[in-house]
XYZ file of N, CA and C in Angstrom:
792
model
N 31.339 -65.291 -21.774
C 30.462 -64.237 -22.291
C 31.301 -63.224 -23.059
N 30.842 -62.834 -24.217
C 31.564 -61.867 -25.019
C 31.582 -60.505 -24.330
N 32.632 -59.723 -24.651
C 32.832 -58.462 -23.979
C 31.669 -57.497 -24.186
N 31.183 -57.381 -25.446
C 30.105 -56.444 -25.698
C 28.820 -56.867 -25.006
N 28.610 -58.207 -24.850
C 27.428 -58.676 -24.142
C 27.505 -58.306 -22.667
N 28.733 -58.423 -22.080
C 28.904 -58.113 -20.677
C 28.585 -56.641 -20.409
N 29.077 -55.752 -21.256
C 28.772 -54.332 -21.090
C 27.290 -54.062 -21.305
N 26.665 -54.799 -22.211
C 25.230 -54.637 -22.425
C 24.437 -54.971 -21.183
N 24.820 -56.071 -20.482
C 24.122 -56.448 -19.266
C 24.344 -55.410 -18.159
N 25.546 -54.851 -18.085
C 25.809 -53.806 -17.088
C 24.893 -52.619 -17.317
N 24.737 -52.235 -18.595
C 23.880 -51.100 -18.929
C 22.433 -51.370 -18.535
N 21.957 -52.582 -18.816
C 20.583 -52.947 -18.464
C 20.383 -52.905 -16.960
N 21.383 -53.398 -16.202
C 21.264 -53.418 -14.744
C 21.240 -51.997 -14.178
N 22.098 -51.113 -14.701
C 22.109 -49.733 -14.233
C 20.799 -49.042 -14.582
N 20.291 -49.294 -15.783
C 19.032 -48.693 -16.202
C 17.890 -49.171 -15.325
N 17.899 -50.467 -14.975
C 16.865 -51.007 -14.102
C 16.935 -50.369 -12.721
N 18.173 -50.151 -12.230
C 18.335 -49.541 -10.915
C 17.816 -48.113 -10.897
N 17.880 -47.458 -12.039
C 17.400 -46.079 -12.125
C 15.889 -45.987 -12.044
N 15.188 -47.123 -12.232
C 13.739 -47.126 -12.149
C 13.097 -46.865 -13.488
N 11.771 -46.981 -13.562
C 11.065 -46.766 -14.829
C 11.174 -45.322 -15.287
N 11.143 -45.121 -16.590
C 11.185 -43.776 -17.145
C 9.891 -43.042 -16.789
N 10.021 -41.787 -16.396
C 8.870 -41.018 -15.961
C 8.133 -40.412 -17.146
N 6.819 -40.284 -16.995
C 5.989 -39.672 -18.032
C 5.699 -38.229 -17.653
N 5.171 -37.493 -18.602
C 4.734 -36.133 -18.307
C 3.645 -36.150 -17.236
N 3.626 -35.130 -16.395
C 2.594 -34.991 -15.374
C 1.533 -34.026 -15.881
N 0.325 -34.514 -16.052
C -0.777 -33.667 -16.518
C -1.411 -33.002 -15.304
N -1.363 -31.672 -15.270
C -1.932 -30.913 -14.161
C -3.418 -30.685 -14.382
N -3.790 -30.297 -15.587
C -5.199 -30.143 -15.950
C -5.310 -30.328 -17.462
N -6.376 -30.979 -17.900
C -6.618 -31.176 -19.332
C -8.120 -31.163 -19.563
N -8.574 -30.322 -20.481
C -10.002 -30.262 -20.790
C -10.178 -29.849 -22.250
N -10.756 -30.746 -23.032
C -11.102 -30.408 -24.417
C -12.584 -30.076 -24.534
N -13.269 -30.004 -23.391
C -14.662 -29.577 -23.274
C -15.653 -30.567 -23.895
N -15.161 -31.736 -24.308
C -16.080 -32.722 -24.887
C -17.046 -33.276 -23.843
N -16.631 -33.286 -22.588
C -17.514 -33.768 -21.535
C -18.454 -32.710 -20.993
N -18.389 -31.520 -21.537
C -19.228 -30.423 -21.074
C -20.569 -30.413 -21.823
N -21.533 -29.716 -21.258
C -22.872 -29.634 -21.847
C -22.961 -28.436 -22.785
N -23.289 -28.679 -24.050
C -23.418 -27.594 -25.027
C -24.474 -26.593 -24.575
N -24.144 -25.314 -24.686
C -25.061 -24.253 -24.301
C -25.031 -23.903 -22.836
N -24.192 -24.611 -22.056
C -24.110 -24.360 -20.621
C -22.777 -23.708 -20.270
N -22.710 -23.152 -19.068
C -21.457 -22.596 -18.564
C -20.488 -23.747 -18.293
N -19.220 -23.653 -18.709
C -18.269 -24.740 -18.457
C -18.052 -24.967 -16.968
N -18.036 -26.227 -16.569
C -17.874 -26.588 -15.165
C -16.779 -27.639 -15.039
N -16.432 -27.964 -13.801
C -15.384 -28.945 -13.556
C -14.022 -28.414 -13.965
N -12.986 -29.190 -13.720
C -11.607 -28.832 -14.091
C -11.213 -27.465 -13.539
N -11.858 -27.047 -12.441
C -11.565 -25.765 -11.780
C -11.846 -24.550 -12.666
N -12.846 -24.650 -13.536
C -13.254 -23.496 -14.330
C -14.172 -22.585 -13.516
N -13.955 -21.279 -13.632
C -14.804 -20.285 -12.979
C -15.172 -19.236 -14.013
N -16.452 -18.950 -14.145
C -16.946 -17.935 -15.080
C -17.517 -16.788 -14.272
N -17.156 -15.564 -14.647
C -17.665 -14.402 -13.918
C -18.186 -13.342 -14.883
N -19.031 -12.459 -14.343
C -19.596 -11.325 -15.080
C -20.332 -11.756 -16.341
N -21.090 -12.815 -16.238
C -21.850 -13.300 -17.384
C -23.278 -12.767 -17.321
N -23.749 -12.131 -18.410
C -25.125 -11.655 -18.501
C -25.769 -12.308 -19.711
N -26.998 -11.949 -19.955
C -27.721 -12.542 -21.071
C -27.087 -12.204 -22.410
N -26.398 -11.075 -22.485
C -25.798 -10.661 -23.752
C -24.265 -10.673 -23.701
N -23.699 -11.079 -22.585
C -22.255 -11.280 -22.452
C -22.061 -12.662 -21.860
N -21.829 -13.648 -22.701
C -21.907 -15.032 -22.272
C -20.578 -15.762 -22.433
N -20.377 -16.741 -21.565
C -19.261 -17.691 -21.654
C -19.891 -19.076 -21.581
N -20.100 -19.690 -22.744
C -20.862 -20.924 -22.828
C -20.155 -21.952 -23.705
N -20.448 -23.216 -23.467
C -19.913 -24.289 -24.291
C -20.595 -24.264 -25.652
N -19.782 -24.224 -26.701
C -20.285 -24.262 -28.071
C -20.233 -25.709 -28.556
N -21.369 -26.253 -28.926
C -21.427 -27.657 -29.331
C -21.240 -27.890 -30.807
N -20.915 -26.844 -31.571
C -20.833 -26.992 -33.025
C -19.476 -26.586 -33.598
N -18.555 -26.108 -32.763
C -17.241 -25.704 -33.266
C -16.157 -26.273 -32.368
N -15.089 -26.766 -32.988
C -13.951 -27.271 -32.226
C -12.682 -27.044 -33.017
N -11.569 -27.062 -32.319
C -10.284 -26.782 -32.953
C -9.823 -27.951 -33.822
N -9.286 -27.676 -35.024
C -8.747 -28.752 -35.858
C -7.459 -29.340 -35.287
N -6.871 -28.698 -34.269
C -5.712 -29.277 -33.590
C -6.125 -30.447 -32.701
N -7.409 -30.535 -32.372
C -7.879 -31.573 -31.465
C -8.073 -32.907 -32.156
N -8.614 -33.858 -31.408
C -8.838 -35.201 -31.930
C -9.995 -35.213 -32.913
N -9.904 -36.112 -33.868
C -11.006 -36.289 -34.824
C -12.268 -36.710 -34.076
N -13.369 -36.104 -34.429
C -14.634 -36.430 -33.783
C -15.021 -35.484 -32.672
N -14.064 -34.667 -32.191
C -14.421 -33.662 -31.190
C -15.365 -32.630 -31.805
N -16.193 -32.046 -30.958
C -17.199 -31.130 -31.513
C -17.439 -29.893 -30.658
N -16.697 -29.722 -29.543
C -17.043 -28.648 -28.619
C -15.856 -27.741 -28.321
N -16.187 -26.523 -27.944
C -15.231 -25.529 -27.480
C -15.980 -24.637 -26.490
N -15.306 -23.595 -26.006
C -15.983 -22.604 -25.174
C -15.984 -21.281 -25.923
N -17.125 -20.604 -25.918
C -17.286 -19.363 -26.659
C -17.519 -18.191 -25.703
N -16.672 -17.170 -25.822
C -16.887 -15.906 -25.126
C -17.502 -14.951 -26.131
N -18.739 -14.558 -25.873
C -19.472 -13.752 -26.847
C -20.049 -12.514 -26.180
N -19.829 -11.354 -26.824
C -20.301 -10.086 -26.289
C -21.228 -9.421 -27.299
N -22.491 -9.295 -26.918
C -23.466 -8.595 -27.757
C -24.096 -7.427 -27.009
N -23.391 -6.985 -25.961
C -23.879 -5.878 -25.128
C -23.002 -4.658 -25.374
N -23.561 -3.616 -25.945
C -22.790 -2.413 -26.266
C -22.851 -1.350 -25.177
N -23.308 -1.737 -23.988
C -23.422 -0.738 -22.929
C -22.475 -0.999 -21.767
N -21.975 -2.200 -21.649
C -21.130 -2.546 -20.498
C -19.709 -2.058 -20.698
N -18.934 -2.011 -19.601
C -17.550 -1.552 -19.648
C -16.586 -2.652 -20.048
N -15.310 -2.388 -19.820
C -14.250 -3.302 -20.220
C -14.163 -4.508 -19.293
N -13.486 -5.546 -19.794
C -13.220 -6.765 -19.011
C -14.505 -7.337 -18.426
N -15.513 -7.427 -19.257
C -16.818 -7.847 -18.766
C -16.983 -9.355 -18.714
N -16.146 -10.101 -19.450
C -16.285 -11.555 -19.480
C -14.972 -12.208 -19.092
N -15.056 -13.221 -18.228
C -13.851 -13.904 -17.771
C -14.094 -15.404 -17.694
N -13.153 -16.148 -18.210
C -13.108 -17.598 -18.031
C -11.800 -17.896 -17.327
N -11.886 -18.371 -16.088
C -10.698 -18.561 -15.271
C -10.501 -20.030 -14.919
N -9.227 -20.406 -14.761
C -8.902 -21.737 -14.257
C -8.043 -21.569 -13.012
N -8.528 -22.123 -11.905
C -7.883 -21.920 -10.607
C -7.032 -23.104 -10.179
N -6.712 -24.004 -11.100
C -5.846 -25.132 -10.768
C -4.485 -24.628 -10.305
N -4.002 -25.156 -9.182
C -2.698 -24.744 -8.675
C -1.609 -25.128 -9.673
N -0.731 -24.184 -9.970
C 0.342 -24.409 -10.928
C 1.666 -24.552 -10.190
N 2.595 -25.338 -10.709
C 3.851 -25.606 -9.991
C 4.753 -24.382 -9.946
N 5.481 -24.245 -8.845
C 6.458 -23.173 -8.717
C 7.886 -23.708 -8.749
N 8.061 -25.017 -8.606
C 9.406 -25.575 -8.494
C 9.762 -26.457 -9.684
N 9.112 -26.211 -10.814
C 9.393 -27.002 -12.011
C 8.989 -26.209 -13.243
N 9.644 -26.502 -14.359
C 9.155 -25.971 -15.628
C 7.776 -26.560 -15.899
N 6.896 -25.787 -16.514
C 5.616 -26.344 -16.929
C 5.153 -25.625 -18.179
N 4.227 -26.253 -18.889
C 3.707 -25.659 -20.114
C 2.200 -25.513 -20.017
N 1.695 -24.441 -20.634
C 0.251 -24.218 -20.776
C -0.040 -24.161 -22.269
N -0.966 -24.987 -22.701
C -1.317 -25.030 -24.117
C -2.819 -24.878 -24.281
N -3.230 -24.095 -25.276
C -4.648 -23.966 -25.572
C -4.797 -23.535 -27.025
N -5.979 -23.768 -27.572
C -6.313 -23.373 -28.936
C -7.319 -22.229 -28.871
N -7.218 -21.316 -29.839
C -8.068 -20.136 -29.789
C -8.372 -19.659 -31.209
N -9.578 -19.143 -31.398
C -9.966 -18.563 -32.688
C -10.711 -17.262 -32.457
N -10.249 -16.197 -33.127
C -10.929 -14.908 -33.073
C -11.960 -14.861 -34.192
N -13.217 -15.070 -33.847
C -14.290 -14.981 -34.833
C -14.441 -13.532 -35.273
N -14.203 -12.614 -34.352
C -14.143 -11.180 -34.670
C -12.790 -10.654 -34.196
N -12.386 -9.521 -34.732
C -11.140 -8.884 -34.302
C -11.441 -7.692 -33.410
N -12.310 -7.923 -32.453
C -12.679 -6.872 -31.516
C -11.607 -6.752 -30.433
N -11.467 -5.563 -29.911
C -10.517 -5.316 -28.821
C -11.071 -5.899 -27.527
N -10.398 -6.684 -26.783
C -9.064 -7.226 -26.965
C -9.035 -8.556 -26.227
N -9.162 -9.682 -26.881
C -9.094 -10.970 -26.171
C -7.687 -11.207 -25.650
N -7.588 -11.624 -24.376
C -6.285 -11.786 -23.740
C -6.261 -13.031 -22.870
N -5.029 -13.481 -22.586
C -4.780 -14.553 -21.624
C -3.781 -14.015 -20.620
N -4.092 -14.164 -19.332
C -3.239 -13.614 -18.283
C -2.976 -14.659 -17.205
N -1.790 -14.583 -16.616
C -1.427 -15.402 -15.468
C -1.192 -14.475 -14.278
N -1.837 -14.797 -13.139
C -1.754 -13.975 -11.935
C -1.086 -14.747 -10.804
N -0.450 -13.994 -9.884
C 0.058 -14.639 -8.679
C -0.949 -14.449 -7.548
N -0.577 -14.891 -6.353
C -1.513 -14.895 -5.227
C -1.865 -13.492 -4.748
N -1.095 -12.482 -5.138
C -1.404 -11.099 -4.762
C -2.178 -10.379 -5.859
N -2.665 -11.122 -6.841
C -3.415 -10.582 -7.974
C -2.544 -9.711 -8.884
N -1.245 -9.997 -8.892
C -0.314 -9.312 -9.782
C -0.228 -10.069 -11.102
N -0.263 -9.341 -12.217
C -0.173 -9.971 -13.525
C 1.282 -10.357 -13.797
N 1.526 -11.654 -13.957
C 2.869 -12.140 -14.283
C 3.101 -12.125 -15.790
N 2.107 -12.568 -16.535
C 2.193 -12.609 -17.995
C 0.883 -12.115 -18.570
N 0.954 -11.190 -19.521
C -0.218 -10.769 -20.285
C 0.059 -11.026 -21.759
N -0.868 -11.726 -22.377
C -0.685 -12.177 -23.750
C -1.973 -11.901 -24.504
N -1.916 -11.092 -25.571
C -3.109 -10.704 -26.307
C -3.161 -11.328 -27.681
N -4.380 -11.575 -28.177
C -4.566 -12.308 -29.435
C -4.941 -11.417 -30.612
N -5.552 -10.271 -30.356
C -6.060 -9.514 -31.512
C -6.300 -8.067 -31.144
N -5.233 -7.354 -30.808
C -5.435 -5.935 -30.559
C -5.635 -5.242 -31.904
N -6.785 -4.623 -32.140
C -7.057 -4.045 -33.465
C -6.180 -2.826 -33.760
N -5.643 -2.796 -34.951
C -4.898 -1.622 -35.404
C -5.645 -0.904 -36.525
N -6.610 -1.577 -37.137
C -7.473 -0.982 -38.166
C -8.622 -1.953 -38.371
N -9.604 -1.530 -39.112
C -10.753 -2.391 -39.363
C -10.312 -3.695 -40.021
N -10.691 -4.807 -39.430
C -10.384 -6.109 -40.006
C -8.954 -6.555 -39.821
N -8.181 -5.855 -38.980
C -6.802 -6.238 -38.720
C -6.579 -6.376 -37.217
N -5.561 -7.156 -36.855
C -5.250 -7.328 -35.447
C -3.830 -7.809 -35.261
N -3.376 -7.774 -34.012
C -2.016 -8.175 -33.686
C -2.008 -9.142 -32.508
N -1.125 -10.125 -32.580
C -0.827 -10.986 -31.440
C 0.367 -10.355 -30.723
N 0.244 -10.149 -29.422
C 1.298 -9.445 -28.704
C 1.449 -10.004 -27.287
N 2.535 -9.631 -26.638
C 2.641 -9.834 -25.202
C 3.078 -8.530 -24.565
N 2.890 -8.435 -23.258
C 3.182 -7.212 -22.540
C 4.301 -7.481 -21.544
N 5.413 -6.744 -21.637
C 6.538 -7.004 -20.741
C 6.743 -5.893 -19.715
N 5.703 -5.100 -19.437
C 5.798 -4.051 -18.436
C 4.439 -3.707 -17.878
N 4.407 -2.817 -16.910
C 3.163 -2.511 -16.218
C 2.259 -1.560 -16.988
N 2.780 -0.908 -18.031
C 1.968 -0.011 -18.854
C 1.532 -0.750 -20.105
N 0.259 -1.124 -20.216
C -0.173 -2.016 -21.299
C 0.163 -1.539 -22.696
N -0.055 -0.243 -22.994
C 0.136 0.219 -24.366
C 1.603 0.372 -24.733
N 2.358 1.049 -23.891
C 3.749 1.346 -24.234
C 4.633 0.110 -24.209
N 4.230 -0.916 -23.466
C 5.055 -2.114 -23.341
C 4.542 -3.267 -24.205
N 3.645 -2.976 -25.137
C 3.097 -4.026 -25.985
C 4.127 -4.431 -27.038
N 4.496 -5.721 -27.050
C 5.479 -6.246 -27.992
C 4.731 -7.088 -29.025
N 4.674 -6.604 -30.257
C 3.930 -7.289 -31.310
C 4.727 -8.486 -31.819
N 4.058 -9.628 -31.929
C 4.693 -10.848 -32.413
C 4.272 -11.176 -33.842
N 2.964 -11.196 -34.086
C 2.450 -11.574 -35.403
C 1.145 -10.834 -35.660
N 0.708 -10.864 -36.908
C -0.630 -10.400 -37.248
C -1.638 -11.504 -36.950
N -2.848 -11.102 -36.603
C -3.915 -12.055 -36.326
C -4.744 -12.292 -37.580
N -4.964 -13.552 -37.909
C -5.832 -13.906 -39.030
C -7.196 -14.267 -38.466
N -8.201 -13.555 -38.884
C -9.547 -13.773 -38.378
C -10.082 -15.122 -38.837
N -10.843 -15.771 -37.930
C -11.542 -17.016 -38.228
C -10.615 -18.194 -38.526
N -9.389 -18.144 -38.030
C -8.504 -19.307 -38.124
C -8.048 -19.691 -36.717
N -7.912 -20.989 -36.499
C -7.524 -21.492 -35.194
C -6.016 -21.373 -34.996
N -5.647 -21.022 -33.771
C -4.250 -20.976 -33.343
C -4.053 -21.941 -32.175
N -2.887 -22.545 -32.124
C -2.476 -23.290 -30.928
C -1.344 -22.522 -30.272
N -1.557 -22.138 -29.015
C -0.568 -21.410 -28.241
C 0.040 -22.347 -27.204
N 1.359 -22.454 -27.196
C 2.045 -23.273 -26.206
C 3.050 -22.404 -25.471
N 2.825 -22.216 -24.181
C 3.683 -21.381 -23.342
C 4.505 -22.284 -22.427
N 5.813 -22.101 -22.426
C 6.693 -22.842 -21.522
C 7.174 -21.868 -20.439
N 6.741 -22.106 -19.198
C 7.090 -21.242 -18.084
C 8.264 -21.873 -17.344
N 9.357 -21.142 -17.219
C 10.533 -21.698 -16.562
C 10.345 -21.717 -15.046
N 11.077 -22.601 -14.408
C 11.017 -22.817 -12.969
C 11.120 -21.489 -12.213
N 10.039 -21.109 -11.526
C 10.010 -19.808 -10.880
C 10.959 -19.727 -9.694
N 11.214 -20.850 -9.018
C 12.093 -20.822 -7.850
C 13.550 -20.632 -8.243
N 13.854 -20.779 -9.521
C 15.220 -20.537 -9.984
C 15.475 -19.067 -10.288
N 14.446 -18.243 -10.172
C 14.605 -16.829 -10.440
C 14.821 -16.517 -11.907
N 14.360 -17.400 -12.796
C 14.523 -17.179 -14.227
C 13.343 -16.358 -14.728
N 13.617 -15.143 -15.126
C 12.555 -14.239 -15.571
C 12.369 -14.419 -17.077
N 11.827 -15.571 -17.478
C 11.685 -15.839 -18.909
C 10.619 -16.895 -19.149
N 9.977 -16.790 -20.306
C 9.046 -17.818 -20.751
C 9.125 -17.884 -22.269
N 8.751 -19.024 -22.808
C 8.816 -19.268 -24.241
C 7.407 -19.431 -24.792
N 7.242 -19.119 -26.065
C 5.919 -19.180 -26.694
C 6.044 -19.752 -28.097
N 5.212 -20.735 -28.380
C 5.103 -21.272 -29.729
C 3.697 -20.963 -30.248
N 3.619 -20.375 -31.454
C 2.342 -20.036 -32.068
C 2.205 -20.814 -33.371
N 1.171 -21.658 -33.446
C 0.877 -22.401 -34.670
C -0.501 -21.966 -35.180
N -0.609 -21.781 -36.482
C -1.887 -21.368 -37.077
C -2.379 -22.438 -38.035
N -3.677 -22.733 -37.953
C -4.314 -23.787 -38.746
C -5.388 -23.158 -39.614
N -5.326 -23.407 -40.918
C -6.312 -22.798 -41.814
C -7.536 -23.685 -42.036
N -7.623 -24.770 -41.262
C -8.729 -25.710 -41.411
C -8.347 -26.948 -42.178
N -7.241 -26.878 -42.907
C -6.744 -28.031 -43.658
C -5.381 -28.479 -43.148
N -4.530 -27.520 -42.821
C -3.183 -27.839 -42.364
C -2.632 -26.689 -41.537
N -1.511 -26.947 -40.868
C -0.804 -25.900 -40.144
C -0.046 -25.060 -41.161
N -0.327 -23.774 -41.201
C 0.251 -22.908 -42.229
C 1.280 -21.928 -41.654
N 1.445 -21.927 -40.338
C 2.465 -21.088 -39.710
C 2.868 -21.741 -38.395
N 4.147 -21.662 -38.074
C 4.668 -22.281 -36.852
C 5.877 -21.460 -36.420
N 5.695 -20.609 -35.409
C 6.758 -19.702 -34.983
C 7.045 -19.857 -33.493
N 8.316 -19.789 -33.137
C 8.763 -19.946 -31.754
C 9.432 -18.664 -31.281
N 9.043 -18.211 -30.083
C 9.648 -17.036 -29.461
C 10.187 -17.463 -28.089
N 11.452 -17.173 -27.824
C 12.083 -17.640 -26.596
C 12.537 -16.477 -25.731
N 12.649 -16.779 -24.436
C 13.153 -15.822 -23.448
C 12.367 -14.510 -23.447
N 11.044 -14.628 -23.470
C 10.189 -13.455 -23.317
C 10.184 -13.027 -21.843
N 9.970 -11.756 -21.601
C 9.984 -11.231 -20.237
C 8.631 -11.415 -19.556
N 8.671 -11.614 -18.244
C 7.473 -11.527 -17.436
C 7.072 -10.059 -17.315
N 5.786 -9.830 -17.155
C 5.326 -8.455 -16.909
C 5.737 -8.004 -15.511
N 5.731 -8.948 -14.549
C 6.189 -8.670 -13.192
C 6.829 -9.933 -12.637
N 7.861 -9.784 -11.811
C 8.508 -10.931 -11.186
C 7.588 -11.512 -10.116
N 7.371 -12.809 -10.161
C 6.513 -13.480 -9.181
C 7.197 -14.760 -8.725
N 6.756 -15.262 -7.575
C 7.291 -16.525 -7.067
C 6.309 -17.669 -7.230
N 5.078 -17.346 -7.607
C 4.091 -18.396 -7.841
C 3.024 -17.858 -8.780
N 2.314 -18.781 -9.417
C 1.196 -18.425 -10.297
C -0.021 -19.215 -9.832
N -1.100 -18.518 -9.561
C -2.254 -19.162 -8.946
C -3.520 -19.106 -9.788
N -3.519 -18.320 -10.862
C -4.749 -18.151 -11.629
C -4.431 -17.927 -13.099
N -5.123 -18.655 -13.960
C -5.053 -18.437 -15.406
C -6.393 -17.866 -15.852
N -6.357 -16.814 -16.666
C -7.599 -16.119 -17.013
C -7.657 -15.785 -18.501
N -8.761 -16.165 -19.139
C -9.116 -15.664 -20.461
C -10.098 -14.525 -20.250
N -9.873 -13.407 -20.928
C -10.756 -12.261 -20.757
C -11.003 -11.622 -22.113
N -12.217 -11.108 -22.285
C -12.566 -10.440 -23.529
C -12.781 -8.971 -23.221
N -11.791 -8.149 -23.564
C -11.791 -6.740 -23.218
C -12.526 -5.934 -24.293
N -13.825 -6.159 -24.431
C -14.585 -5.410 -25.423
C -15.207 -4.174 -24.795
N -15.116 -3.070 -25.494
C -15.630 -1.808 -24.983
C -17.110 -1.618 -25.254
N -17.694 -0.525 -24.760
C -19.137 -0.278 -24.900
C -19.620 -0.204 -26.346
N -18.774 0.186 -27.263
C -19.218 0.357 -28.649
C -18.872 -0.854 -29.516
N -18.410 -1.932 -28.897
C -17.979 -3.091 -29.657
C -18.744 -4.339 -29.244
N -18.672 -5.345 -30.103
C -19.111 -6.685 -29.765
C -17.993 -7.617 -30.145
N -18.080 -8.853 -29.716
C -16.979 -9.752 -30.030
C -17.350 -11.207 -29.870
N -16.501 -12.070 -30.435
C -16.753 -13.503 -30.432
C -15.409 -14.218 -30.440
N -15.165 -15.038 -29.419
C -13.888 -15.714 -29.226
C -14.131 -17.164 -28.841
N -13.373 -18.101 -29.443
C -13.501 -19.523 -29.136
C -12.213 -20.050 -28.510
N -12.356 -20.936 -27.506
C -11.223 -21.528 -26.792
C -11.427 -23.038 -26.733
N -10.344 -23.794 -26.892
C -10.444 -25.251 -26.889
C -9.133 -25.851 -26.382
N -9.205 -27.118 -25.960
C -8.037 -27.961 -25.654
C -7.068 -27.297 -24.673
N -7.569 -26.981 -23.484
C -6.727 -26.378 -22.448
C -5.938 -27.477 -21.743
N -4.615 -27.297 -21.672
C -3.742 -28.341 -21.143
C -2.589 -27.713 -20.380
N -2.361 -28.198 -19.151
C -1.197 -27.792 -18.364
C -0.402 -29.043 -18.031
N 0.889 -29.029 -18.348
C 1.722 -30.224 -18.222
C 3.064 -29.861 -17.601
N 3.561 -30.729 -16.714
C 4.947 -30.673 -16.253
C 5.716 -31.699 -17.068
N 6.641 -31.285 -17.924
C 7.361 -32.258 -18.760
C 8.187 -33.208 -17.917
N 8.294 -34.436 -18.395
C 9.115 -35.428 -17.725
C 10.578 -35.061 -17.850
N 11.403 -35.514 -16.894
C 12.853 -35.322 -17.049
C 13.338 -36.025 -18.308
N 14.560 -35.703 -18.729
C 15.131 -36.368 -19.896
C 15.073 -37.866 -19.711
N 14.821 -38.583 -20.809
C 14.633 -40.034 -20.737
C 15.810 -40.726 -20.078
N 17.026 -40.271 -20.339
C 18.208 -40.848 -19.733
C 18.993 -39.758 -19.030
N 19.306 -39.933 -17.722
C 20.206 -38.988 -17.076
C 21.537 -38.955 -17.799
N 22.276 -37.872 -17.600
C 23.517 -37.697 -18.344
C 24.463 -38.865 -18.230
N 24.606 -39.424 -17.023
C 25.523 -40.543 -16.831
C 25.116 -41.768 -17.616
N 23.805 -42.048 -17.644
C 23.332 -43.222 -18.381
C 23.478 -43.017 -19.873
N 23.197 -41.816 -20.325
C 23.364 -41.543 -21.744
C 24.821 -41.705 -22.150
N 25.729 -41.224 -21.287
C 27.154 -41.374 -21.571
C 27.546 -42.832 -21.585
N 27.007 -43.627 -20.638
C 27.324 -45.051 -20.602
C 26.855 -45.745 -21.876
N 25.672 -45.356 -22.354
C 25.186 -45.951 -23.598
C 26.128 -45.666 -24.743
N 26.674 -44.440 -24.754
C 27.619 -44.082 -25.809
C 28.901 -44.889 -25.684
N 29.366 -45.101 -24.459
C 30.588 -45.898 -24.238
C 30.376 -47.320 -24.719
N 29.221 -47.908 -24.412
C 28.920 -49.273 -24.818
C 28.931 -49.372 -26.337
N 28.273 -48.377 -27.003
C 28.205 -48.417 -28.455
C 29.607 -48.387 -29.056
N 30.499 -47.539 -28.465
C 31.835 -47.439 -29.002
C 32.626 -48.718 -28.783
N 32.439 -49.353 -27.629
C 33.169 -50.587 -27.343
C 32.735 -51.703 -28.289
N 31.447 -51.729 -28.619
C 30.966 -52.761 -29.534
C 31.516 -52.546 -30.932
């Protein structure tokens, strides 16, 4: 047997001993296509609260994110047409247990039909402490808004502006939460914007601060913080939580592959 063939067989045997390559672990995935248009979203651990006749969280059967699969037609719409209620009147929550001992990512698509104050996404721990607060369109003037995150307990003074918000365009938000048991106080955010034809912006922000140090995350919440004198309209689609697979090849195997290539 030739020398390079012998090393090739050794590599195959070691790779086989390592077992099959692992895939990503999907914790929750919902593109809302299985939901009933005009109804409150159910299943996948969705919880809707504070919904009235004029403050609704319902499946929209006529709008969907262009980031999704061709043929999809649904999203969830948070709509406020009540000018008398107070703040934080509408909530769409997901109570799926999230990992504490592994990196994981949360991805969702969102469109601000209006730039009303203030659609947000928040992650809470078991003591109802906000770990991450992320806003999509805090208004700074008529027809303008900002995408921001909050890295402290005072919402206004700790607001860190990332980008301007473009009304009526879909965004894909991908958050990478680092392993909480490692004590890493950081998360990463990728923001992609779609104009309906193509992705026209793609920005990555790394090592963002948590609003508060936590050891676990138990609740994900979309909230529409519209005040008594405002109305608003927000669309959400393609909610996905994933634990990424380990690297395809452990360091030793990758090194062995390199050694084999050099010997050949």
